[in-house]
JSON list of C-alpha atoms in Angstrom, two decimals:
[
{"chain": "A", "resi": 1, "resn": "GLY", "atom": "CA", "xyz": [10.61, -90.62, 79.53]},
{"chain": "A", "resi": 2, "resn": "ASP", "atom": "CA", "xyz": [9.96, -87.22, 80.91]},
{"chain": "A", "resi": 3, "resn": "SER", "atom": "CA", "xyz": [9.42, -84.35, 78.44]},
{"chain": "A", "resi": 4, "resn": "VAL", "atom": "CA", "xyz": [8.33, -80.85, 78.01]},
{"chain": "A", "resi": 5, "resn": "THR", "atom": "CA", "xyz": [6.53, -79.30, 75.08]},
{"chain": "A", "resi": 6, "resn": "GLN", "atom": "CA", "xyz": [6.29, -75.61, 74.41]},
{"chain": "A", "resi": 7, "resn": "MET", "atom": "CA", "xyz": [4.30, -73.65, 71.85]},
{"chain": "A", "resi": 8, "resn": "GLU", "atom": "CA", "xyz": [6.30, -73.09, 68.71]},
{"chain": "A", "resi": 9, "resn": "GLY", "atom": "CA", "xyz": [7.79, -69.65, 68.08]},
{"chain": "A", "resi": 10, "resn": "PRO", "atom": "CA", "xyz": [8.75, -67.22, 67.17]},
{"chain": "A", "resi": 11, "resn": "VAL", "atom": "CA", "xyz": [6.13, -65.07, 68.94]},
{"chain": "A", "resi": 12, "resn": "THR", "atom": "CA", "xyz": [6.05, -61.33, 67.98]},
{"chain": "A", "resi": 13, "resn": "LEU", "atom": "CA", "xyz": [3.97, -58.84, 69.96]},
{"chain": "A", "resi": 14, "resn": "SER", "atom": "CA", "xyz": [3.60, -55.18, 70.34]},
{"chain": "A", "resi": 15, "resn": "GLU", "atom": "CA", "xyz": [4.54, -53.39, 73.50]},
{"chain": "A", "resi": 16, "resn": "GLU", "atom": "CA", "xyz": [1.90, -53.66, 76.23]},
{"chain": "A", "resi": 17, "resn": "ALA", "atom": "CA", "xyz": [0.24, -56.66, 74.62]},
{"chain": "A", "resi": 18, "resn": "PHE", "atom": "CA", "xyz": [-0.82, -59.69, 76.68]},
{"chain": "A", "resi": 19, "resn": "LEU", "atom": "CA", "xyz": [1.52, -62.69, 76.57]},
{"chain": "A", "resi": 20, "resn": "THR", "atom": "CA", "xyz": [0.84, -66.43, 76.81]},
{"chain": "A", "resi": 21, "resn": "ILE", "atom": "CA", "xyz": [3.48, -69.12, 76.16]},
{"chain": "A", "resi": 22, "resn": "ASN", "atom": "CA", "xyz": [2.01, -72.58, 76.48]},
{"chain": "A", "resi": 23, "resn": "CYS", "atom": "CA", "xyz": [3.89, -75.37, 78.18]},
{"chain": "A", "resi": 24, "resn": "THR", "atom": "CA", "xyz": [2.76, -78.88, 78.86]},
{"chain": "A", "resi": 25, "resn": "TYR", "atom": "CA", "xyz": [4.82, -81.72, 80.46]},
{"chain": "A", "resi": 26, "resn": "THR", "atom": "CA", "xyz": [4.88, -85.50, 80.66]},
{"chain": "A", "resi": 27, "resn": "ALA", "atom": "CA", "xyz": [6.40, -86.88, 83.76]},
{"chain": "A", "resi": 28, "resn": "THR", "atom": "CA", "xyz": [5.89, -89.64, 86.32]},
{"chain": "A", "resi": 29, "resn": "GLY", "atom": "CA", "xyz": [5.64, -88.54, 89.86]},
{"chain": "A", "resi": 30, "resn": "TYR", "atom": "CA", "xyz": [5.53, -84.90, 91.00]},
{"chain": "A", "resi": 31, "resn": "PRO", "atom": "CA", "xyz": [8.05, -82.73, 89.12]},
{"chain": "A", "resi": 32, "resn": "SER", "atom": "CA", "xyz": [9.02, -79.19, 89.94]},
{"chain": "A", "resi": 33, "resn": "LEU", "atom": "CA", "xyz": [8.39, -76.81, 87.05]},
{"chain": "A", "resi": 34, "resn": "PHE", "atom": "CA", "xyz": [10.38, -73.88, 85.87]},
{"chain": "A", "resi": 35, "resn": "TRP", "atom": "CA", "xyz": [10.55, -71.00, 83.41]},
{"chain": "A", "resi": 36, "resn": "TYR", "atom": "CA", "xyz": [14.00, -69.80, 82.31]},
{"chain": "A", "resi": 37, "resn": "VAL", "atom": "CA", "xyz": [14.79, -66.82, 80.17]},
{"chain": "A", "resi": 38, "resn": "GLN", "atom": "CA", "xyz": [17.82, -66.52, 77.84]},
{"chain": "A", "resi": 39, "resn": "TYR", "atom": "CA", "xyz": [18.83, -63.08, 76.51]},
{"chain": "A", "resi": 40, "resn": "PRO", "atom": "CA", "xyz": [21.00, -63.00, 73.38]},
{"chain": "A", "resi": 41, "resn": "GLY", "atom": "CA", "xyz": [24.50, -64.37, 73.80]},
{"chain": "A", "resi": 42, "resn": "GLU", "atom": "CA", "xyz": [23.88, -65.26, 77.49]},
{"chain": "A", "resi": 43, "resn": "GLY", "atom": "CA", "xyz": [23.23, -68.30, 79.58]},
{"chain": "A", "resi": 44, "resn": "LEU", "atom": "CA", "xyz": [19.93, -69.06, 81.25]},
{"chain": "A", "resi": 45, "resn": "GLN", "atom": "CA", "xyz": [18.28, -67.05, 84.13]},
{"chain": "A", "resi": 46, "resn": "LEU", "atom": "CA", "xyz": [15.62, -68.60, 86.35]},
{"chain": "A", "resi": 47, "resn": "LEU", "atom": "CA", "xyz": [12.49, -66.56, 85.89]},
{"chain": "A", "resi": 48, "resn": "LEU", "atom": "CA", "xyz": [10.01, -68.38, 88.13]},
{"chain": "A", "resi": 49, "resn": "LYS", "atom": "CA", "xyz": [9.24, -71.81, 89.58]},
{"chain": "A", "resi": 50, "resn": "ALA", "atom": "CA", "xyz": [6.56, -73.92, 91.14]},
{"chain": "A", "resi": 51, "resn": "THR", "atom": "CA", "xyz": [7.13, -77.08, 93.09]},
{"chain": "A", "resi": 52, "resn": "LYS", "atom": "CA", "xyz": [3.74, -78.48, 93.65]},
{"chain": "A", "resi": 53, "resn": "ALA", "atom": "CA", "xyz": [0.22, -78.61, 92.13]},
{"chain": "A", "resi": 54, "resn": "ASP", "atom": "CA", "xyz": [-1.71, -75.25, 92.19]},
{"chain": "A", "resi": 55, "resn": "ASP", "atom": "CA", "xyz": [1.39, -73.29, 93.22]},
{"chain": "A", "resi": 56, "resn": "LYS", "atom": "CA", "xyz": [1.77, -70.01, 91.22]},
{"chain": "A", "resi": 57, "resn": "GLY", "atom": "CA", "xyz": [5.29, -68.75, 90.46]},
{"chain": "A", "resi": 58, "resn": "SER", "atom": "CA", "xyz": [5.66, -65.05, 89.63]},
{"chain": "A", "resi": 59, "resn": "ASN", "atom": "CA", "xyz": [8.49, -62.66, 88.95]},
{"chain": "A", "resi": 60, "resn": "LYS", "atom": "CA", "xyz": [8.90, -59.37, 87.02]},
{"chain": "A", "resi": 61, "resn": "GLY", "atom": "CA", "xyz": [5.21, -59.30, 86.11]},
{"chain": "A", "resi": 62, "resn": "PHE", "atom": "CA", "xyz": [5.30, -62.95, 84.72]},
{"chain": "A", "resi": 63, "resn": "GLU", "atom": "CA", "xyz": [3.18, -65.60, 86.26]},
{"chain": "A", "resi": 64, "resn": "ALA", "atom": "CA", "xyz": [2.65, -69.41, 85.69]},
{"chain": "A", "resi": 65, "resn": "THR", "atom": "CA", "xyz": [0.47, -71.82, 87.71]},
{"chain": "A", "resi": 66, "resn": "TYR", "atom": "CA", "xyz": [1.23, -75.48, 88.09]},
{"chain": "A", "resi": 67, "resn": "ARG", "atom": "CA", "xyz": [-1.89, -77.34, 86.82]},
{"chain": "A", "resi": 68, "resn": "LYS", "atom": "CA", "xyz": [-1.59, -81.00, 87.47]},
{"chain": "A", "resi": 69, "resn": "GLU", "atom": "CA", "xyz": [-4.95, -81.81, 85.97]},
{"chain": "A", "resi": 70, "resn": "THR", "atom": "CA", "xyz": [-3.87, -80.42, 82.57]},
{"chain": "A", "resi": 71, "resn": "THR", "atom": "CA", "xyz": [-0.11, -81.11, 83.05]},
{"chain": "A", "resi": 72, "resn": "SER", "atom": "CA", "xyz": [0.52, -77.44, 82.16]},
{"chain": "A", "resi": 73, "resn": "PHE", "atom": "CA", "xyz": [2.58, -74.53, 83.32]},
{"chain": "A", "resi": 74, "resn": "HIS", "atom": "CA", "xyz": [1.71, -71.71, 80.83]},
{"chain": "A", "resi": 75, "resn": "LEU", "atom": "CA", "xyz": [3.57, -68.47, 81.22]},
{"chain": "A", "resi": 76, "resn": "GLU", "atom": "CA", "xyz": [1.67, -65.18, 81.19]},
{"chain": "A", "resi": 77, "resn": "LYS", "atom": "CA", "xyz": [2.34, -61.50, 81.37]},
{"chain": "A", "resi": 78, "resn": "GLY", "atom": "CA", "xyz": [-0.33, -58.82, 81.26]},
{"chain": "A", "resi": 79, "resn": "SER", "atom": "CA", "xyz": [1.70, -56.12, 79.52]},
{"chain": "A", "resi": 80, "resn": "VAL", "atom": "CA", "xyz": [5.04, -56.89, 77.81]},
{"chain": "A", "resi": 81, "resn": "GLN", "atom": "CA", "xyz": [7.93, -54.59, 77.26]},
{"chain": "A", "resi": 82, "resn": "VAL", "atom": "CA", "xyz": [10.58, -54.42, 74.58]},
{"chain": "A", "resi": 83, "resn": "SER", "atom": "CA", "xyz": [13.10, -55.54, 77.29]},
{"chain": "A", "resi": 84, "resn": "ASP", "atom": "CA", "xyz": [11.16, -58.84, 77.53]},
{"chain": "A", "resi": 85, "resn": "SER", "atom": "CA", "xyz": [12.49, -59.93, 74.07]},
{"chain": "A", "resi": 86, "resn": "ALA", "atom": "CA", "xyz": [14.34, -63.12, 74.76]},
{"chain": "A", "resi": 87, "resn": "VAL", "atom": "CA", "xyz": [13.99, -66.89, 74.39]},
{"chain": "A", "resi": 88, "resn": "TYR", "atom": "CA", "xyz": [11.89, -68.57, 77.11]},
{"chain": "A", "resi": 89, "resn": "PHE", "atom": "CA", "xyz": [12.40, -72.25, 78.18]},
{"chain": "A", "resi": 90, "resn": "CYS", "atom": "CA", "xyz": [10.03, -74.25, 80.20]},
{"chain": "A", "resi": 91, "resn": "ALA", "atom": "CA", "xyz": [11.58, -76.99, 82.15]},
{"chain": "A", "resi": 92, "resn": "LEU", "atom": "CA", "xyz": [10.94, -79.65, 84.81]},
{"chain": "A", "resi": 93, "resn": "SER", "atom": "CA", "xyz": [12.99, -81.59, 87.35]},
{"chain": "A", "resi": 94, "resn": "LYS", "atom": "CA", "xyz": [12.17, -84.21, 89.89]},
{"chain": "A", "resi": 95, "resn": "GLY", "atom": "CA", "xyz": [13.47, -84.84, 93.39]},
{"chain": "A", "resi": 96, "resn": "GLY", "atom": "CA", "xyz": [13.42, -81.16, 94.51]},
{"chain": "A", "resi": 97, "resn": "GLN", "atom": "CA", "xyz": [14.06, -77.84, 92.93]},
{"chain": "A", "resi": 98, "resn": "GLY", "atom": "CA", "xyz": [17.36, -78.84, 91.34]},
{"chain": "A", "resi": 99, "resn": "ALA", "atom": "CA", "xyz": [18.28, -82.22, 92.82]},
{"chain": "A", "resi": 100, "resn": "GLN", "atom": "CA", "xyz": [17.78, -83.94, 89.53]},
{"chain": "A", "resi": 101, "resn": "LYS", "atom": "CA", "xyz": [18.65, -82.94, 85.99]},
{"chain": "A", "resi": 102, "resn": "LEU", "atom": "CA", "xyz": [16.46, -80.38, 84.23]},
{"chain": "A", "resi": 103, "resn": "VAL", "atom": "CA", "xyz": [14.53, -81.40, 81.14]},
{"chain": "A", "resi": 104, "resn": "PHE", "atom": "CA", "xyz": [13.93, -78.44, 78.87]},
{"chain": "A", "resi": 105, "resn": "GLY", "atom": "CA", "xyz": [11.38, -77.56, 76.29]},
{"chain": "A", "resi": 106, "resn": "GLN", "atom": "CA", "xyz": [12.47, -76.47, 72.86]},
{"chain": "A", "resi": 107, "resn": "GLY", "atom": "CA", "xyz": [12.29, -72.84, 73.75]},
{"chain": "A", "resi": 108, "resn": "THR", "atom": "CA", "xyz": [10.10, -69.99, 72.48]},
{"chain": "A", "resi": 109, "resn": "ARG", "atom": "CA", "xyz": [11.66, -66.87, 70.98]},
{"chain": "A", "resi": 110, "resn": "LEU", "atom": "CA", "xyz": [9.77, -63.71, 71.93]},
{"chain": "A", "resi": 111, "resn": "THR", "atom": "CA", "xyz": [10.19, -60.43, 70.15]},
{"chain": "A", "resi": 112, "resn": "ILE", "atom": "CA", "xyz": [8.40, -57.33, 71.39]},
{"chain": "A", "resi": 113, "resn": "ASN", "atom": "CA", "xyz": [8.18, -54.43, 69.05]},
{"chain": "A", "resi": 114, "resn": "PRO", "atom": "CA", "xyz": [7.88, -50.82, 70.29]},
{"chain": "B", "resi": 1, "resn": "GLY", "atom": "CA", "xyz": [22.89, -64.03, 94.57]},
{"chain": "B", "resi": 2, "resn": "ALA", "atom": "CA", "xyz": [24.60, -67.15, 93.30]},
{"chain": "B", "resi": 3, "resn": "VAL", "atom": "CA", "xyz": [27.02, -66.35, 90.42]},
{"chain": "B", "resi": 4, "resn": "VAL", "atom": "CA", "xyz": [28.45, -68.81, 87.94]},
{"chain": "B", "resi": 5, "resn": "SER", "atom": "CA", "xyz": [31.26, -67.58, 85.68]},
{"chain": "B", "resi": 6, "resn": "GLN", "atom": "CA", "xyz": [32.14, -69.40, 82.53]},
{"chain": "B", "resi": 7, "resn": "HIS", "atom": "CA", "xyz": [35.32, -68.75, 80.56]},
{"chain": "B", "resi": 8, "resn": "PRO", "atom": "CA", "xyz": [36.00, -68.16, 77.75]},
{"chain": "B", "resi": 9, "resn": "SER", "atom": "CA", "xyz": [32.84, -66.71, 76.44]},
{"chain": "B", "resi": 10, "resn": "TRP", "atom": "CA", "xyz": [33.88, -67.20, 72.83]},
{"chain": "B", "resi": 11, "resn": "VAL", "atom": "CA", "xyz": [36.69, -69.37, 71.26]},
{"chain": "B", "resi": 12, "resn": "ILE", "atom": "CA", "xyz": [37.64, -69.99, 67.68]},
{"chain": "B", "resi": 13, "resn": "CYS", "atom": "CA", "xyz": [40.19, -72.66, 66.94]},
{"chain": "B", "resi": 14, "resn": "LYS", "atom": "CA", "xyz": [41.41, -74.97, 64.28]},
{"chain": "B", "resi": 15, "resn": "SER", "atom": "CA", "xyz": [40.14, -78.47, 63.71]},
{"chain": "B", "resi": 16, "resn": "GLY", "atom": "CA", "xyz": [42.13, -80.99, 65.67]},
{"chain": "B", "resi": 17, "resn": "THR", "atom": "CA", "xyz": [42.95, -78.92, 68.63]},
{"chain": "B", "resi": 18, "resn": "SER", "atom": "CA", "xyz": [41.65, -79.38, 72.17]},
{"chain": "B", "resi": 19, "resn": "VAL", "atom": "CA", "xyz": [39.76, -76.67, 73.92]},
{"chain": "B", "resi": 20, "resn": "LYS", "atom": "CA", "xyz": [39.14, -76.23, 77.67]},
{"chain": "B", "resi": 21, "resn": "ILE", "atom": "CA", "xyz": [36.13, -74.37, 79.03]},
{"chain": "B", "resi": 22, "resn": "GLU", "atom": "CA", "xyz": [36.05, -73.36, 82.68]},
{"chain": "B", "resi": 23, "resn": "CYS", "atom": "CA", "xyz": [32.96, -73.04, 84.88]},
{"chain": "B", "resi": 24, "resn": "ARG", "atom": "CA", "xyz": [33.38, -71.43, 88.43]},
{"chain": "B", "resi": 25, "resn": "SER", "atom": "CA", "xyz": [30.94, -70.85, 91.18]},
{"chain": "B", "resi": 26, "resn": "LEU", "atom": "CA", "xyz": [32.03, -67.49, 92.64]},
{"chain": "B", "resi": 27, "resn": "ASP", "atom": "CA", "xyz": [30.10, -67.18, 95.82]},
{"chain": "B", "resi": 28, "resn": "PHE", "atom": "CA", "xyz": [28.95, -70.59, 96.74]},
{"chain": "B", "resi": 29, "resn": "GLN", "atom": "CA", "xyz": [30.24, -74.18, 96.85]},
{"chain": "B", "resi": 30, "resn": "ALA", "atom": "CA", "xyz": [28.95, -76.16, 93.90]},
{"chain": "B", "resi": 31, "resn": "THR", "atom": "CA", "xyz": [28.57, -79.82, 94.85]},
{"chain": "B", "resi": 32, "resn": "THR", "atom": "CA", "xyz": [27.13, -80.62, 91.46]},
{"chain": "B", "resi": 33, "resn": "MET", "atom": "CA", "xyz": [27.86, -79.04, 88.11]},
{"chain": "B", "resi": 34, "resn": "PHE", "atom": "CA", "xyz": [26.03, -79.69, 84.80]},
{"chain": "B", "resi": 35, "resn": "TRP", "atom": "CA", "xyz": [27.15, -79.18, 81.24]},
{"chain": "B", "resi": 36, "resn": "TYR", "atom": "CA", "xyz": [24.75, -78.55, 78.43]},
{"chain": "B", "resi": 37, "resn": "ARG", "atom": "CA", "xyz": [25.12, -78.11, 74.70]},
{"chain": "B", "resi": 38, "resn": "GLN", "atom": "CA", "xyz": [22.76, -75.86, 72.76]},
{"chain": "B", "resi": 39, "resn": "PHE", "atom": "CA", "xyz": [22.54, -75.84, 68.95]},
{"chain": "B", "resi": 40, "resn": "PRO", "atom": "CA", "xyz": [21.26, -72.68, 67.16]},
{"chain": "B", "resi": 41, "resn": "LYS", "atom": "CA", "xyz": [17.70, -72.00, 67.94]},
{"chain": "B", "resi": 42, "resn": "GLN", "atom": "CA", "xyz": [17.32, -75.23, 69.82]},
{"chain": "B", "resi": 43, "resn": "SER", "atom": "CA", "xyz": [17.03, -76.26, 73.43]},
{"chain": "B", "resi": 44, "resn": "LEU", "atom": "CA", "xyz": [19.64, -77.23, 75.93]},
{"chain": "B", "resi": 45, "resn": "MET", "atom": "CA", "xyz": [20.66, -80.83, 75.92]},
{"chain": "B", "resi": 46, "resn": "LEU", "atom": "CA", "xyz": [22.30, -82.11, 79.03]},
{"chain": "B", "resi": 47, "resn": "MET", "atom": "CA", "xyz": [25.70, -83.65, 78.29]},
{"chain": "B", "resi": 48, "resn": "ALA", "atom": "CA", "xyz": [26.96, -84.76, 81.74]},
{"chain": "B", "resi": 49, "resn": "THR", "atom": "CA", "xyz": [26.54, -84.23, 85.44]},
{"chain": "B", "resi": 50, "resn": "SER", "atom": "CA", "xyz": [29.60, -84.02, 87.68]},
{"chain": "B", "resi": 51, "resn": "ASN", "atom": "CA", "xyz": [29.96, -84.14, 91.47]},
{"chain": "B", "resi": 52, "resn": "GLU", "atom": "CA", "xyz": [33.02, -82.79, 93.19]},
{"chain": "B", "resi": 53, "resn": "GLY", "atom": "CA", "xyz": [35.70, -85.41, 93.44]},
{"chain": "B", "resi": 54, "resn": "SER", "atom": "CA", "xyz": [34.00, -88.08, 91.47]},
{"chain": "B", "resi": 55, "resn": "LYS", "atom": "CA", "xyz": [33.74, -89.16, 87.81]},
{"chain": "B", "resi": 56, "resn": "ALA", "atom": "CA", "xyz": [31.13, -87.39, 85.65]},
{"chain": "B", "resi": 57, "resn": "THR", "atom": "CA", "xyz": [28.01, -89.11, 84.60]},
{"chain": "B", "resi": 58, "resn": "TYR", "atom": "CA", "xyz": [27.42, -88.76, 80.86]},
{"chain": "B", "resi": 59, "resn": "GLU", "atom": "CA", "xyz": [24.12, -88.78, 79.07]},
{"chain": "B", "resi": 60, "resn": "GLN", "atom": "CA", "xyz": [23.41, -91.42, 76.53]},
{"chain": "B", "resi": 61, "resn": "GLY", "atom": "CA", "xyz": [25.09, -90.61, 73.15]},
{"chain": "B", "resi": 62, "resn": "VAL", "atom": "CA", "xyz": [27.72, -88.25, 74.62]},
{"chain": "B", "resi": 63, "resn": "GLU", "atom": "CA", "xyz": [31.28, -89.49, 74.08]},
{"chain": "B", "resi": 64, "resn": "LYS", "atom": "CA", "xyz": [33.16, -89.38, 77.39]},
{"chain": "B", "resi": 65, "resn": "ASP", "atom": "CA", "xyz": [36.46, -89.56, 75.61]},
{"chain": "B", "resi": 66, "resn": "LYS", "atom": "CA", "xyz": [35.58, -86.69, 73.48]},
{"chain": "B", "resi": 67, "resn": "PHE", "atom": "CA", "xyz": [34.17, -84.37, 76.14]},
{"chain": "B", "resi": 68, "resn": "LEU", "atom": "CA", "xyz": [36.39, -84.69, 79.23]},
{"chain": "B", "resi": 69, "resn": "ILE", "atom": "CA", "xyz": [34.94, -83.22, 82.40]},
{"chain": "B", "resi": 70, "resn": "ASN", "atom": "CA", "xyz": [36.86, -82.54, 85.52]},
{"chain": "B", "resi": 71, "resn": "HIS", "atom": "CA", "xyz": [35.31, -81.32, 88.76]},
{"chain": "B", "resi": 72, "resn": "ALA", "atom": "CA", "xyz": [38.35, -81.09, 91.01]},
{"chain": "B", "resi": 73, "resn": "SER", "atom": "CA", "xyz": [37.03, -78.61, 93.52]},
{"chain": "B", "resi": 74, "resn": "LEU", "atom": "CA", "xyz": [33.80, -77.20, 94.93]},
{"chain": "B", "resi": 75, "resn": "THR", "atom": "CA", "xyz": [34.13, -74.11, 92.83]},
{"chain": "B", "resi": 76, "resn": "LEU", "atom": "CA", "xyz": [35.58, -75.26, 89.51]},
{"chain": "B", "resi": 77, "resn": "SER", "atom": "CA", "xyz": [34.64, -77.72, 86.73]},
{"chain": "B", "resi": 78, "resn": "THR", "atom": "CA", "xyz": [36.20, -77.93, 83.31]},
{"chain": "B", "resi": 79, "resn": "LEU", "atom": "CA", "xyz": [35.03, -79.30, 80.00]},
{"chain": "B", "resi": 80, "resn": "THR", "atom": "CA", "xyz": [37.75, -80.16, 77.49]},
{"chain": "B", "resi": 81, "resn": "VAL", "atom": "CA", "xyz": [36.62, -80.84, 73.95]},
{"chain": "B", "resi": 82, "resn": "THR", "atom": "CA", "xyz": [39.44, -83.08, 72.60]},
{"chain": "B", "resi": 83, "resn": "SER", "atom": "CA", "xyz": [40.47, -83.09, 68.96]},
{"chain": "B", "resi": 84, "resn": "ALA", "atom": "CA", "xyz": [37.70, -80.73, 68.11]},
{"chain": "B", "resi": 85, "resn": "HIS", "atom": "CA", "xyz": [36.04, -80.84, 64.70]},
{"chain": "B", "resi": 86, "resn": "PRO", "atom": "CA", "xyz": [33.59, -78.47, 63.00]},
{"chain": "B", "resi": 87, "resn": "GLU", "atom": "CA", "xyz": [30.68, -80.58, 64.12]},
{"chain": "B", "resi": 88, "resn": "ASP", "atom": "CA", "xyz": [31.64, -79.76, 67.74]},
{"chain": "B", "resi": 89, "resn": "SER", "atom": "CA", "xyz": [30.86, -76.10, 67.10]},
{"chain": "B", "resi": 90, "resn": "SER", "atom": "CA", "xyz": [28.07, -75.12, 69.46]},
{"chain": "B", "resi": 91, "resn": "PHE", "atom": "CA", "xyz": [27.10, -73.07, 72.46]},
{"chain": "B", "resi": 92, "resn": "TYR", "atom": "CA", "xyz": [28.20, -74.82, 75.72]},
{"chain": "B", "resi": 93, "resn": "ILE", "atom": "CA", "xyz": [26.57, -73.75, 78.95]},
{"chain": "B", "resi": 94, "resn": "CYS", "atom": "CA", "xyz": [27.39, -74.93, 82.49]},
{"chain": "B", "resi": 95, "resn": "SER", "atom": "CA", "xyz": [25.25, -74.70, 85.55]},
{"chain": "B", "resi": 96, "resn": "ALA", "atom": "CA", "xyz": [26.07, -75.30, 89.26]},
{"chain": "B", "resi": 97, "resn": "ARG", "atom": "CA", "xyz": [24.19, -76.23, 92.26]},
{"chain": "B", "resi": 98, "resn": "GLY", "atom": "CA", "xyz": [24.99, -76.21, 95.95]},
{"chain": "B", "resi": 99, "resn": "ILE", "atom": "CA", "xyz": [23.16, -78.43, 98.33]},
{"chain": "B", "resi": 100, "resn": "SER", "atom": "CA", "xyz": [20.46, -80.68, 96.93]},
{"chain": "B", "resi": 101, "resn": "ASN", "atom": "CA", "xyz": [17.50, -78.35, 97.50]},
{"chain": "B", "resi": 102, "resn": "GLN", "atom": "CA", "xyz": [18.94, -75.38, 95.70]},
{"chain": "B", "resi": 103, "resn": "PRO", "atom": "CA", "xyz": [18.16, -74.57, 92.10]},
{"chain": "B", "resi": 104, "resn": "GLN", "atom": "CA", "xyz": [20.82, -74.61, 89.36]},
{"chain": "B", "resi": 105, "resn": "HIS", "atom": "CA", "xyz": [22.51, -71.42, 88.47]},
{"chain": "B", "resi": 106, "resn": "PHE", "atom": "CA", "xyz": [23.81, -71.00, 84.97]},
{"chain": "B", "resi": 107, "resn": "GLY", "atom": "CA", "xyz": [26.87, -69.48, 83.43]},
{"chain": "B", "resi": 108, "resn": "ASP", "atom": "CA", "xyz": [26.65, -67.27, 80.39]},
{"chain": "B", "resi": 109, "resn": "GLY", "atom": "CA", "xyz": [27.84, -69.86, 77.97]},
{"chain": "B", "resi": 110, "resn": "THR", "atom": "CA", "xyz": [30.79, -70.43, 75.68]},
{"chain": "B", "resi": 111, "resn": "ARG", "atom": "CA", "xyz": [30.49, -70.21, 71.92]},
{"chain": "B", "resi": 112, "resn": "LEU", "atom": "CA", "xyz": [32.83, -72.65, 70.33]},
{"chain": "B", "resi": 113, "resn": "SER", "atom": "CA", "xyz": [33.68, -72.36, 66.71]},
{"chain": "B", "resi": 114, "resn": "ILE", "atom": "CA", "xyz": [35.92, -74.99, 65.07]},
{"chain": "B", "resi": 115, "resn": "LEU", "atom": "CA", "xyz": [37.27, -74.02, 61.66]}
]
């Protein structure tokens, strides 16, 4: 079945460091890909998305490019802030942006120290 | 933007009681709602998908008699954990989606603790 694999956390960085969180997927067909962020005690917020190969999603300084050849959707940010501390989930769905159920990776906890 | 409200945010109750969690879409009509369960430091696991006015579709391994889902209107879905036991303690999150091309919008979750 479809699955998403993220790099294991936790990840701890200093403020202004460069961030990469790896995400790879296994799916038949052409899934849409997402990054969600979860702040402590809250639900998930959509951070960015890409719906087809070579699309780049971006938001709040975060970027991820849909790479079909490597089945990857790595999350990057050039200079992280303390406020970026959260858990990040990579996810996929098929049949449109949300038409089908989301399949989540295991999540990566990110801590940014001042 | 689209807002999903979940209530209560935290509930503690005794073993054997039933607990109802509400999920409301505040500014859009949610034709489909999803219920997820999240264990500490783990990912979200989809429990069931519900469409307004029809029975929920449960994922494999989820007991439909244990986790009752009702989606009676386009703005409200409820999850009732019946005869709750300590192993049902978890973080439950709902999401809602309008028409089929729209993304899911998530509630803030409900932390359920069964003593």
